[in-house]
């Protein structure tokens, strides 16, 4: 399922408000901040939406055909591989070099079916401007990956399933955060950490630290997925991490 809707660049404003609250040592009310910064967004009619998509696509194809040998366009989140050099470049420089990409960065793009359609928005406010699924390896290790402002990544098992939890299960989730410039010193980006069960998003914590670890006891049996959402203004790198299940005190790293 892929749902797209044109929005203005409001997630940058939201992240700035969250960062200001964090620096002032106040608890950030994420829902209230979204309500404020998205107050000017009005629902669009489907016919207008389609016309705008066609216009944007034509512009993109025209510019793309004239740009021989240009670098591949980065999505707002994904796994770091051969694109590492490009990901580590300053974001402002990339936006200035390929200004037309700016318009595509303001389109909500949900590359997942793990969240029920009714839970993708809080009122008219999207929960993220880009959502992608990223599989871990068979041992539960997270790949090196990145998130831009407003992007969300959902971790799955290597077979794209979630983690089944019985009554006595404990889900363990840990990761290390880095920065696009390679700096491993504060300030770190602000991430919303949470999980998805039965198509519903559940926030665990808003964090701004290099290393995070949680042993989570599910409230009920079901299939669980962990997610991260970038609530800061800059790109965040996840350098490493792990997800596994402890069933009755025995570590379970099933594929």
mmCIF file of C-alpha atoms in Angstrom:
data_model
loop_
_atom_site.group_PDB
_atom_site.id
_atom_site.type_symbol
_atom_site.label_atom_id
_atom_site.label_comp_id
_atom_site.label_asym_id
_atom_site.label_seq_id
_atom_site.Cartn_x
_atom_site.Cartn_y
_atom_site.Cartn_z
ATOM 1 C CA UNK A 1 0.000 0.000 0.000
ATOM 2 C CA UNK A 2 1.366 3.414 -0.950
ATOM 3 C CA UNK A 3 -0.403 6.632 0.062
ATOM 4 C CA UNK A 4 0.911 10.024 -1.094
ATOM 5 C CA UNK A 5 -0.272 13.538 -0.333
ATOM 6 C CA UNK A 6 1.408 16.900 -1.035
ATOM 7 C CA UNK A 7 2.343 18.827 2.131
ATOM 8 C CA UNK A 8 4.381 21.936 2.916
ATOM 9 C CA UNK A 9 7.700 21.710 4.721
ATOM 10 C CA UNK A 10 6.136 21.528 8.191
ATOM 11 C CA UNK A 11 8.192 18.714 9.707
ATOM 12 C CA UNK A 12 11.225 21.023 9.847
ATOM 13 C CA UNK A 13 9.210 23.452 11.984
ATOM 14 C CA UNK A 14 8.013 20.590 14.191
ATOM 15 C CA UNK A 15 11.545 19.337 14.731
ATOM 16 C CA UNK A 16 12.765 22.810 15.649
ATOM 17 C CA UNK A 17 10.037 23.102 18.292
ATOM 18 C CA UNK A 18 10.891 19.670 19.683
ATOM 19 C CA UNK A 19 14.597 20.549 19.792
ATOM 20 C CA UNK A 20 13.869 23.846 21.568
ATOM 21 C CA UNK A 21 11.805 22.005 24.189
ATOM 22 C CA UNK A 22 14.556 19.423 24.654
ATOM 23 C CA UNK A 23 17.221 22.111 25.105
ATOM 24 C CA UNK A 24 15.011 23.875 27.653
ATOM 25 C CA UNK A 25 14.623 20.545 29.511
ATOM 26 C CA UNK A 26 10.862 20.450 29.054
ATOM 27 C CA UNK A 27 8.960 17.312 28.055
ATOM 28 C CA UNK A 28 8.048 17.609 24.379
ATOM 29 C CA UNK A 29 4.339 17.172 23.637
ATOM 30 C CA UNK A 30 4.740 15.610 20.203
ATOM 31 C CA UNK A 31 1.028 15.534 19.413
ATOM 32 C CA UNK A 32 0.524 19.203 20.328
ATOM 33 C CA UNK A 33 3.531 20.280 18.246
ATOM 34 C CA UNK A 34 2.149 18.443 15.204
ATOM 35 C CA UNK A 35 -1.231 20.126 15.670
ATOM 36 C CA UNK A 36 0.412 23.558 15.704
ATOM 37 C CA UNK A 37 2.725 23.178 12.720
ATOM 38 C CA UNK A 38 0.165 21.389 10.549
ATOM 39 C CA UNK A 39 -2.684 23.798 11.318
ATOM 40 C CA UNK A 40 -2.351 25.395 7.862
ATOM 41 C CA UNK A 41 -2.617 22.132 5.929
ATOM 42 C CA UNK A 42 -5.982 21.669 4.246
ATOM 43 C CA UNK A 43 -7.208 18.404 2.752
ATOM 44 C CA UNK A 44 -6.775 18.290 -1.030
ATOM 45 C CA UNK A 45 -9.309 17.017 -3.522
ATOM 46 C CA UNK A 46 -8.274 13.902 -5.415
ATOM 47 C CA UNK A 47 -8.598 15.595 -8.797
ATOM 48 C CA UNK A 48 -6.217 18.378 -7.780
ATOM 49 C CA UNK A 49 -3.863 15.838 -6.267
ATOM 50 C CA UNK A 50 -3.692 13.827 -9.490
ATOM 51 C CA UNK A 51 -3.018 16.913 -11.613
ATOM 52 C CA UNK A 52 -0.196 17.954 -9.324
ATOM 53 C CA UNK A 53 1.328 14.472 -9.408
ATOM 54 C CA UNK A 54 1.292 14.502 -13.217
ATOM 55 C CA UNK A 55 2.884 17.957 -13.319
ATOM 56 C CA UNK A 56 5.556 16.994 -10.793
ATOM 57 C CA UNK A 57 6.303 13.752 -12.627
ATOM 58 C CA UNK A 58 6.699 15.559 -15.973
ATOM 59 C CA UNK A 59 9.036 18.121 -14.437
ATOM 60 C CA UNK A 60 11.053 15.379 -12.787
ATOM 61 C CA UNK A 61 11.388 13.395 -16.020
ATOM 62 C CA UNK A 62 12.345 16.492 -17.977
ATOM 63 C CA UNK A 63 15.051 17.515 -15.543
ATOM 64 C CA UNK A 64 16.215 13.951 -15.123
ATOM 65 C CA UNK A 65 16.633 13.487 -18.873
ATOM 66 C CA UNK A 66 18.842 16.587 -19.030
ATOM 67 C CA UNK A 67 20.994 15.539 -16.080
ATOM 68 C CA UNK A 68 23.368 12.977 -17.544
ATOM 69 C CA UNK A 69 25.402 11.140 -14.943
ATOM 70 C CA UNK A 70 23.632 12.819 -12.009
ATOM 71 C CA UNK A 71 23.702 11.025 -8.664
ATOM 72 C CA UNK A 72 20.756 8.804 -7.777
ATOM 73 C CA UNK A 73 18.121 10.495 -5.689
ATOM 74 C CA UNK A 74 18.066 9.460 -2.070
ATOM 75 C CA UNK A 75 14.857 8.508 -0.351
ATOM 76 C CA UNK A 76 14.163 9.972 3.072
ATOM 77 C CA UNK A 77 15.289 6.773 4.837
ATOM 78 C CA UNK A 78 16.940 3.503 3.999
ATOM 79 C CA UNK A 79 19.881 1.130 4.354
ATOM 80 C CA UNK A 80 23.392 2.518 3.922
ATOM 81 C CA UNK A 81 25.428 0.627 1.332
ATOM 82 C CA UNK A 82 27.168 1.863 -1.790
ATOM 83 C CA UNK A 83 25.386 5.204 -1.251
ATOM 84 C CA UNK A 84 27.331 5.945 1.964
ATOM 85 C CA UNK A 85 29.463 8.763 0.523
ATOM 86 C CA UNK A 86 26.368 10.563 -0.697
ATOM 87 C CA UNK A 87 24.483 10.042 2.583
ATOM 88 C CA UNK A 88 27.368 11.475 4.598
ATOM 89 C CA UNK A 89 27.392 14.695 2.579
ATOM 90 C CA UNK A 90 25.828 17.815 4.169
ATOM 91 C CA UNK A 91 22.094 17.862 3.438
ATOM 92 C CA UNK A 92 21.973 21.580 2.625
ATOM 93 C CA UNK A 93 24.567 21.109 -0.102
ATOM 94 C CA UNK A 94 22.600 18.282 -1.679
ATOM 95 C CA UNK A 95 19.361 20.284 -1.612
ATOM 96 C CA UNK A 96 21.046 23.288 -3.255
ATOM 97 C CA UNK A 97 22.627 21.090 -5.927
ATOM 98 C CA UNK A 98 19.369 19.346 -6.800
ATOM 99 C CA UNK A 99 16.773 21.914 -5.855
ATOM 100 C CA UNK A 100 13.958 20.139 -7.683
ATOM 101 C CA UNK A 101 14.230 17.267 -5.183
ATOM 102 C CA UNK A 102 12.815 19.648 -2.559
ATOM 103 C CA UNK A 103 9.315 19.234 -3.974
ATOM 104 C CA UNK A 104 9.507 15.461 -3.725
ATOM 105 C CA UNK A 105 10.690 15.666 -0.132
ATOM 106 C CA UNK A 106 7.385 17.375 0.714
ATOM 107 C CA UNK A 107 5.262 14.433 -0.389
ATOM 108 C CA UNK A 108 4.131 11.966 2.241
ATOM 109 C CA UNK A 109 5.167 8.463 1.156
ATOM 110 C CA UNK A 110 4.105 5.418 3.159
ATOM 111 C CA UNK A 111 6.043 2.338 2.007
ATOM 112 C CA UNK A 112 4.383 -0.008 4.472
ATOM 113 C CA UNK A 113 1.212 -1.994 5.112
ATOM 114 C CA UNK A 114 2.065 -2.692 8.763
ATOM 115 C CA UNK A 115 0.166 0.362 10.000
ATOM 116 C CA UNK A 116 -3.597 0.399 9.522
ATOM 117 C CA UNK A 117 -4.745 3.146 7.167
ATOM 118 C CA UNK A 118 -6.779 4.793 9.925
ATOM 119 C CA UNK A 119 -3.635 5.110 12.057
ATOM 120 C CA UNK A 120 -1.480 6.830 9.421
ATOM 121 C CA UNK A 121 -2.957 10.211 10.376
ATOM 122 C CA UNK A 122 -3.848 11.968 13.595
ATOM 123 C CA UNK A 123 -6.750 14.008 12.285
ATOM 124 C CA UNK A 124 -5.312 15.538 9.111
ATOM 125 C CA UNK A 125 -1.736 15.251 10.389
ATOM 126 C CA UNK A 126 0.421 12.431 8.948
ATOM 127 C CA UNK A 127 2.406 10.461 11.516
ATOM 128 C CA UNK A 128 5.493 10.846 9.298
ATOM 129 C CA UNK A 129 6.354 12.202 5.873
ATOM 130 C CA UNK A 130 8.080 8.964 4.824
ATOM 131 C CA UNK A 131 7.748 5.431 6.218
ATOM 132 C CA UNK A 132 9.897 2.493 5.122
ATOM 133 C CA UNK A 133 10.429 -1.083 6.321
ATOM 134 C CA UNK A 134 14.002 -2.248 6.988
ATOM 135 C CA UNK A 135 14.807 -5.937 7.668
ATOM 136 C CA UNK A 136 17.389 -7.047 10.225
ATOM 137 C CA UNK A 137 19.650 -10.039 9.554
ATOM 138 C CA UNK A 138 18.960 -13.588 10.762
ATOM 139 C CA UNK A 139 20.717 -12.881 14.081
ATOM 140 C CA UNK A 140 18.564 -9.797 14.704
ATOM 141 C CA UNK A 141 21.326 -7.271 13.929
ATOM 142 C CA UNK A 142 20.228 -3.928 12.487
ATOM 143 C CA UNK A 143 21.876 -2.788 9.250
ATOM 144 C CA UNK A 144 23.541 0.620 9.117
ATOM 145 C CA UNK A 145 20.730 2.932 8.028
ATOM 146 C CA UNK A 146 19.640 6.566 7.961
ATOM 147 C CA UNK A 147 16.566 8.741 8.554
ATOM 148 C CA UNK A 148 15.949 12.275 7.361
ATOM 149 C CA UNK A 149 13.768 14.790 9.196
ATOM 150 C CA UNK A 150 10.212 13.489 9.603
ATOM 151 C CA UNK A 151 11.051 9.989 8.324
ATOM 152 C CA UNK A 152 10.144 6.734 10.063
ATOM 153 C CA UNK A 153 11.728 3.301 9.708
ATOM 154 C CA UNK A 154 10.062 0.066 10.841
ATOM 155 C CA UNK A 155 12.311 -2.896 11.562
ATOM 156 C CA UNK A 156 11.206 -6.377 10.504
ATOM 157 C CA UNK A 157 12.799 -9.806 10.717
ATOM 158 C CA UNK A 158 14.847 -11.010 7.739
ATOM 159 C CA UNK A 159 11.729 -12.746 6.363
ATOM 160 C CA UNK A 160 9.759 -9.449 6.708
ATOM 161 C CA UNK A 161 7.707 -10.796 9.626
ATOM 162 C CA UNK A 162 7.535 -9.245 13.071
ATOM 163 C CA UNK A 163 8.435 -10.738 16.435
ATOM 164 C CA UNK A 164 5.815 -13.007 18.018
ATOM 165 C CA UNK A 165 5.478 -12.486 21.739
ATOM 166 C CA UNK A 166 3.853 -14.837 24.225
ATOM 167 C CA UNK A 167 2.734 -13.816 27.734
ATOM 168 C CA UNK A 168 6.162 -14.427 29.261
ATOM 169 C CA UNK A 169 8.184 -12.864 26.426
ATOM 170 C CA UNK A 170 10.537 -9.897 26.675
ATOM 171 C CA UNK A 171 11.429 -7.978 23.521
ATOM 172 C CA UNK A 172 14.915 -6.476 23.560
ATOM 173 C CA UNK A 173 15.707 -3.490 21.315
ATOM 174 C CA UNK A 174 18.963 -1.557 21.266
ATOM 175 C CA UNK A 175 20.747 0.705 18.810
ATOM 176 C CA UNK A 176 23.557 3.226 18.497
ATOM 177 C CA UNK A 177 22.953 6.610 16.918
ATOM 178 C CA UNK A 178 25.477 8.521 14.833
ATOM 179 C CA UNK A 179 25.483 11.694 12.773
ATOM 180 C CA UNK A 180 25.886 12.268 9.053
ATOM 181 C CA UNK A 181 29.131 14.175 9.607
ATOM 182 C CA UNK A 182 30.627 11.193 11.457
ATOM 183 C CA UNK A 183 30.651 13.018 14.783
ATOM 184 C CA UNK A 184 29.976 10.751 17.770
ATOM 185 C CA UNK A 185 29.658 13.594 20.287
ATOM 186 C CA UNK A 186 26.539 15.465 21.508
ATOM 187 C CA UNK A 187 24.224 16.959 20.508
ATOM 188 C CA UNK A 188 22.523 13.885 19.123
ATOM 189 C CA UNK A 189 19.362 13.845 17.052
ATOM 190 C CA UNK A 190 15.943 13.416 18.624
ATOM 191 C CA UNK A 191 14.242 10.091 17.912
ATOM 192 C CA UNK A 192 10.804 8.792 18.751
ATOM 193 C CA UNK A 193 11.129 5.117 19.714
ATOM 194 C CA UNK A 194 8.074 2.896 19.642
ATOM 195 C CA UNK A 195 6.463 -0.286 18.431
ATOM 196 C CA UNK A 196 3.625 -1.410 16.173
ATOM 197 C CA UNK A 197 1.142 -4.145 17.048
ATOM 198 C CA UNK A 198 -2.122 -4.986 15.279
ATOM 199 C CA UNK A 199 -1.632 -2.042 12.923
ATOM 200 C CA UNK A 200 -1.360 0.486 15.758
ATOM 201 C CA UNK A 201 1.546 2.774 16.683
ATOM 202 C CA UNK A 202 2.635 2.889 20.321
ATOM 203 C CA UNK A 203 5.274 5.386 21.430
ATOM 204 C CA UNK A 204 7.757 4.180 24.043
ATOM 205 C CA UNK A 205 10.026 7.182 24.513
ATOM 206 C CA UNK A 206 11.487 10.329 22.941
ATOM 207 C CA UNK A 207 15.279 10.117 23.224
ATOM 208 C CA UNK A 208 18.382 12.137 22.335
ATOM 209 C CA UNK A 209 21.387 9.985 23.135
ATOM 210 C CA UNK A 210 24.108 7.972 21.463
ATOM 211 C CA UNK A 211 23.036 4.546 22.772
ATOM 212 C CA UNK A 212 19.553 3.314 23.649
ATOM 213 C CA UNK A 213 18.441 -0.037 25.036
ATOM 214 C CA UNK A 214 15.074 -1.270 26.255
ATOM 215 C CA UNK A 215 13.667 -4.586 27.500
ATOM 216 C CA UNK A 216 10.006 -4.370 26.631
ATOM 217 C CA UNK A 217 7.308 -6.574 28.121
ATOM 218 C CA UNK A 218 4.347 -6.734 25.680
ATOM 219 C CA UNK A 219 0.926 -6.089 27.179
ATOM 220 C CA UNK A 220 -0.574 -8.950 25.173
ATOM 221 C CA UNK A 221 0.285 -11.717 22.732
ATOM 222 C CA UNK A 222 0.786 -10.606 19.154
ATOM 223 C CA UNK A 223 3.282 -9.732 16.455
ATOM 224 C CA UNK A 224 5.427 -6.708 17.269
ATOM 225 C CA UNK A 225 7.590 -4.382 15.196
ATOM 226 C CA UNK A 226 9.878 -1.641 16.509
ATOM 227 C CA UNK A 227 10.070 1.742 14.801
ATOM 228 C CA UNK A 228 12.180 4.916 14.926
ATOM 229 C CA UNK A 229 11.084 8.387 13.802
ATOM 230 C CA UNK A 230 13.462 11.293 13.271
ATOM 231 C CA UNK A 231 12.047 14.312 15.121
ATOM 232 C CA UNK A 232 15.140 16.482 14.675
ATOM 233 C CA UNK A 233 16.050 18.714 11.755
ATOM 234 C CA UNK A 234 19.153 16.832 10.563
ATOM 235 C CA UNK A 235 19.782 13.376 9.169
ATOM 236 C CA UNK A 236 20.364 10.615 11.745
ATOM 237 C CA UNK A 237 22.513 7.533 11.198
ATOM 238 C CA UNK A 238 21.811 4.239 12.984
ATOM 239 C CA UNK A 239 25.238 2.612 13.058
ATOM 240 C CA UNK A 240 24.323 -0.696 14.737
ATOM 241 C CA UNK A 241 21.759 -2.388 16.932
ATOM 242 C CA UNK A 242 19.913 -5.574 17.756
ATOM 243 C CA UNK A 243 16.370 -6.901 18.235
ATOM 244 C CA UNK A 244 15.619 -10.240 19.827
ATOM 245 C CA UNK A 245 13.025 -12.013 21.946
ATOM 246 C CA UNK A 246 13.552 -13.627 25.333
ATOM 247 C CA UNK A 247 10.867 -16.288 25.797
ATOM 248 C CA UNK A 248 10.587 -17.390 29.426
ATOM 249 C CA UNK A 249 14.141 -16.219 30.123
ATOM 250 C CA UNK A 250 15.654 -18.019 27.097
ATOM 251 C CA UNK A 251 17.076 -15.843 24.338
ATOM 252 C CA UNK A 252 15.204 -16.553 21.098
ATOM 253 C CA UNK A 253 16.857 -15.421 17.829
ATOM 254 C CA UNK A 254 14.603 -17.241 15.433
ATOM 255 C CA UNK A 255 14.665 -16.233 11.797
#
